[in-house]
Coordinates of C-alpha atoms in Angstrom, one line a residue:
M1 CA 76.4 97.3 -12.7
I2 CA 72.9 96.1 -13.6
Q3 CA 74.4 93.0 -15.4
L4 CA 76.6 92.3 -12.3
R5 CA 73.6 92.7 -9.9
S6 CA 71.4 90.5 -12.1
L7 CA 74.1 87.8 -12.2
L8 CA 74.5 88.1 -8.4
F9 CA 70.7 87.9 -7.7
N10 CA 70.2 85.0 -10.1
V11 CA 72.9 82.9 -8.4
V12 CA 71.5 83.7 -4.8
F13 CA 67.9 83.3 -5.9
Y14 CA 68.4 79.7 -7.3
V15 CA 70.9 78.7 -4.4
N16 CA 68.2 79.9 -2.0
L17 CA 65.5 77.9 -3.9
I18 CA 67.7 74.7 -3.8
A19 CA 68.5 75.3 -0.1
F20 CA 64.8 75.6 0.7
M21 CA 64.0 72.4 -1.2
V22 CA 66.8 70.3 0.3
L23 CA 66.9 71.8 3.9
G24 CA 63.2 72.1 4.1
C25 CA 62.4 68.5 3.5
V26 CA 61.0 68.4 6.9
F27 CA 58.0 70.2 5.5
Y28 CA 57.1 67.0 3.6
I29 CA 55.9 65.6 6.8
T30 CA 54.4 68.7 8.6
P31 CA 50.8 69.7 8.2
R32 CA 50.2 71.1 4.9
K33 CA 49.3 74.7 6.2
W34 CA 52.7 74.7 8.0
S35 CA 54.3 74.0 4.7
I36 CA 52.5 76.6 3.0
E37 CA 53.6 79.1 5.5
A38 CA 57.2 78.0 4.9
L39 CA 56.7 78.5 1.2
K40 CA 55.5 82.1 1.9
V41 CA 58.6 82.8 4.0
W42 CA 60.7 81.6 1.0
A43 CA 58.8 83.9 -1.2
R44 CA 59.3 86.9 1.2
T45 CA 63.0 86.1 1.3
S46 CA 63.2 86.1 -2.4
L47 CA 61.5 89.5 -2.6
W48 CA 63.9 90.8 0.1
L49 CA 67.0 89.6 -1.9
L50 CA 65.5 91.2 -5.1
K51 CA 65.2 94.5 -3.3
V52 CA 68.6 94.4 -1.6
I53 CA 70.6 93.1 -4.6
V54 CA 68.9 94.6 -7.6
G55 CA 67.0 97.5 -6.0
L56 CA 63.6 96.0 -7.4
R57 CA 60.7 96.5 -5.1
M58 CA 57.0 95.4 -4.9
E59 CA 54.0 97.8 -4.5
V60 CA 50.6 96.3 -3.9
R61 CA 47.6 98.4 -4.6
G62 CA 44.0 97.5 -3.9
R63 CA 44.4 95.3 -0.9
E64 CA 40.9 96.3 0.2
N65 CA 39.6 94.1 -2.6
L66 CA 40.9 91.0 -1.0
R67 CA 38.5 89.0 1.0
P68 CA 38.7 86.1 3.4
G69 CA 37.7 82.6 2.4
P70 CA 37.6 80.8 -0.9
V71 CA 37.8 83.0 -4.1
L72 CA 39.0 82.7 -7.6
V73 CA 42.0 85.0 -8.4
A74 CA 42.9 85.6 -12.1
S75 CA 46.3 87.2 -12.5
K76 CA 48.2 88.7 -15.6
H77 CA 51.4 86.6 -16.2
Q78 CA 54.4 88.4 -17.7
S79 CA 57.2 86.8 -15.7
L80 CA 58.4 84.1 -13.3
W81 CA 58.2 86.8 -10.6
E82 CA 54.5 86.6 -9.8
T83 CA 54.6 82.8 -9.5
F84 CA 56.2 83.4 -6.1
A85 CA 55.6 87.0 -5.3
L86 CA 51.8 86.8 -5.1
L87 CA 51.8 83.9 -2.6
P88 CA 52.2 85.9 0.6
L89 CA 49.3 88.1 -0.3
F90 CA 46.9 85.1 0.4
N91 CA 46.1 82.9 3.3
D92 CA 46.2 79.4 1.7
P93 CA 46.7 79.7 -2.1
A94 CA 46.2 76.8 -4.5
V95 CA 48.0 77.7 -7.8
I96 CA 47.0 76.1 -11.1
L97 CA 50.2 75.0 -12.8
K98 CA 51.5 72.8 -15.6
R99 CA 51.6 69.1 -14.6
E100 CA 55.2 68.9 -16.2
L101 CA 56.4 70.9 -13.2
T102 CA 55.4 68.2 -10.7
F103 CA 57.9 65.9 -12.4
I104 CA 60.9 68.0 -11.3
P105 CA 62.6 66.4 -8.4
L106 CA 62.1 68.2 -5.1
F107 CA 60.2 71.1 -6.8
G108 CA 57.5 68.8 -8.0
W109 CA 57.2 66.9 -4.7
F110 CA 56.7 70.1 -2.9
A111 CA 54.0 71.3 -5.2
L112 CA 52.3 68.1 -4.6
K113 CA 52.6 68.6 -0.8
F114 CA 51.2 72.1 -1.1
K115 CA 48.3 70.6 -3.0
M116 CA 48.7 72.9 -5.9
I117 CA 46.6 72.0 -8.9
P118 CA 48.4 70.5 -11.8
V119 CA 47.0 70.5 -15.3
D120 CA 47.9 68.1 -18.1
R121 CA 47.5 70.3 -21.2
S122 CA 47.7 67.3 -23.5
A123 CA 44.7 65.5 -21.9
G124 CA 42.0 67.8 -23.4
S125 CA 38.6 67.7 -21.7
K126 CA 39.9 65.1 -19.1
A127 CA 42.4 67.6 -17.8
L128 CA 39.7 70.3 -17.5
R129 CA 37.4 68.0 -15.4
Q130 CA 40.4 67.0 -13.2
M131 CA 41.4 70.7 -12.8
L132 CA 37.7 71.6 -11.7
D133 CA 37.5 68.7 -9.3
K134 CA 40.8 69.7 -7.6
A135 CA 39.5 73.4 -7.5
E136 CA 36.4 72.2 -5.9
E137 CA 38.4 70.5 -3.2
A138 CA 40.4 73.5 -2.6
K139 CA 37.2 75.7 -2.5
A140 CA 35.8 73.3 0.2
I141 CA 38.5 74.0 2.7
G142 CA 38.6 77.7 2.1
R143 CA 41.5 78.2 -0.1
E144 CA 42.1 80.8 -2.8
I145 CA 42.5 79.4 -6.2
I146 CA 45.0 81.3 -8.5
V147 CA 44.9 80.9 -12.1
F148 CA 46.9 82.7 -14.9
P149 CA 44.2 83.1 -17.6
E150 CA 46.6 83.2 -20.5
G151 CA 48.3 80.0 -19.4
T152 CA 51.9 81.2 -20.0
R153 CA 53.9 84.3 -19.8
Q154 CA 53.3 87.1 -22.2
A155 CA 55.4 90.1 -22.9
P156 CA 54.1 93.4 -21.7
D157 CA 52.9 94.5 -25.1
A158 CA 51.6 91.1 -26.4
A159 CA 48.1 90.8 -27.5
P160 CA 45.7 89.1 -24.9
A161 CA 45.5 85.4 -25.2
Y162 CA 43.0 84.3 -22.6
Q163 CA 42.2 80.6 -22.4
A164 CA 38.8 78.9 -21.6
G165 CA 39.9 77.4 -18.4
T166 CA 39.3 80.5 -16.2
A167 CA 35.7 80.9 -17.3
A168 CA 35.2 77.1 -16.6
L169 CA 36.5 77.6 -13.1
Y170 CA 34.4 80.7 -12.5
R171 CA 31.2 78.9 -13.6
K172 CA 32.0 75.6 -11.8
L173 CA 33.1 77.2 -8.5
D174 CA 30.4 79.9 -8.3
L175 CA 32.8 82.2 -6.5
P176 CA 33.8 85.9 -7.0
C177 CA 36.7 86.3 -9.3
I178 CA 39.4 88.8 -8.3
P179 CA 41.4 90.2 -11.3
V180 CA 45.0 91.1 -10.8
A181 CA 47.1 93.4 -13.1
L182 CA 50.8 94.0 -12.8
N183 CA 53.9 95.1 -14.9
S184 CA 56.5 92.6 -13.8
G185 CA 57.6 91.9 -17.3
L186 CA 59.3 95.3 -17.7
F187 CA 61.6 94.5 -14.7
W188 CA 62.0 90.8 -14.8
P189 CA 61.5 90.0 -18.6
R190 CA 60.7 86.5 -19.6
R191 CA 63.5 84.4 -21.1
K192 CA 66.1 87.2 -20.2
F193 CA 68.9 87.4 -17.7
Q194 CA 68.4 91.0 -16.6
R195 CA 66.6 92.1 -13.4
L196 CA 66.1 95.8 -13.5
P197 CA 65.8 98.2 -10.5
G198 CA 62.5 99.9 -9.9
T199 CA 59.1 99.1 -8.6
I200 CA 56.8 96.2 -9.8
V201 CA 53.2 97.2 -9.1
V202 CA 50.6 94.6 -8.5
E203 CA 47.0 96.0 -8.5
I204 CA 44.2 93.9 -7.1
L205 CA 41.1 95.0 -8.8
P206 CA 37.4 94.9 -7.7
A207 CA 35.9 91.4 -7.7
I208 CA 33.7 90.2 -10.5
P209 CA 30.6 88.8 -8.8
P210 CA 29.6 85.2 -9.4
G211 CA 26.7 84.2 -11.7
L212 CA 27.6 85.9 -14.9
D213 CA 27.2 84.0 -18.2
R214 CA 30.6 83.0 -19.9
K215 CA 30.6 85.7 -22.5
T216 CA 29.9 88.5 -20.0
F217 CA 32.5 87.1 -17.6
D218 CA 35.1 86.8 -20.3
A219 CA 34.6 90.4 -21.3
A220 CA 34.6 91.7 -17.9
L221 CA 37.8 89.9 -16.9
Q222 CA 39.8 90.8 -19.9
D223 CA 38.7 94.4 -19.8
S224 CA 39.5 94.7 -16.2
I225 CA 42.9 93.1 -16.3
E226 CA 44.0 94.6 -19.7
K227 CA 43.1 98.2 -18.9
A228 CA 44.8 98.1 -15.5
T229 CA 47.9 96.4 -17.0
A230 CA 48.2 98.9 -19.7
R231 CA 48.2 101.6 -17.2
L232 CA 50.8 99.9 -15.0
V233 CA 53.1 99.2 -17.9
A234 CA 53.0 102.8 -19.0
E235 CA 53.8 103.8 -15.4
G236 CA 56.6 101.4 -15.2
R237 CA 58.1 102.6 -18.5
A238 CA 58.1 106.1 -17.3
E239 CA 59.9 105.0 -14.1
L240 CA 62.5 103.2 -16.2
A241 CA 62.9 106.1 -18.6
N242 CA 63.5 108.5 -15.6
K243 CA 66.2 106.2 -14.1
H244 CA 68.1 106.3 -17.4
K245 CA 68.1 110.1 -18.0

């Protein structure tokens, strides 16, 4: 039954994505904020489909740690899931993503319309400067800048692999940084077909204040995310074990 539900969800998820990109072409010409709201509707629809078809729900803890206005958000990255599921939590998110994604027809055009922040990883220091400039522009209009500090998806038990870009953003933007922990990789594993029923927990952690030196910030960010993630992963594993008794 899990395999059948996973297959059905994957088909419906990608059909829904393609329909949004094709039928939603009108959002190329609407004001950007209207387009962002449409993106969040698509994300909510995808979460609803996941709940109805697979039985996989989302729980958000720590909403009180969110704040209005520009902020740097640094999230754990275990799955494709958080690339869309986190969007409705924020007013006007600007996600930092690989530049290669902007080359995908329709998808890439939408990413540019939403003014997400592409990064060319092969361009070295030039890419870093461009990312920082785009993030400054997003800050200036009050957007939340979302970054995945490890740069790519990591399995729930993988050793932390935090990259330097998040600290550079933190120092350049001079904004509070909100760490985000989650356990999505248990239920929507990377590079796997299965989608497992249960509850993905997202925990929004207390903000790290601006102005720390790089070493202190790096340590605080990793400690905050990794400790909370370990706790959520253990909780998720216990839930999965109970379901299979």
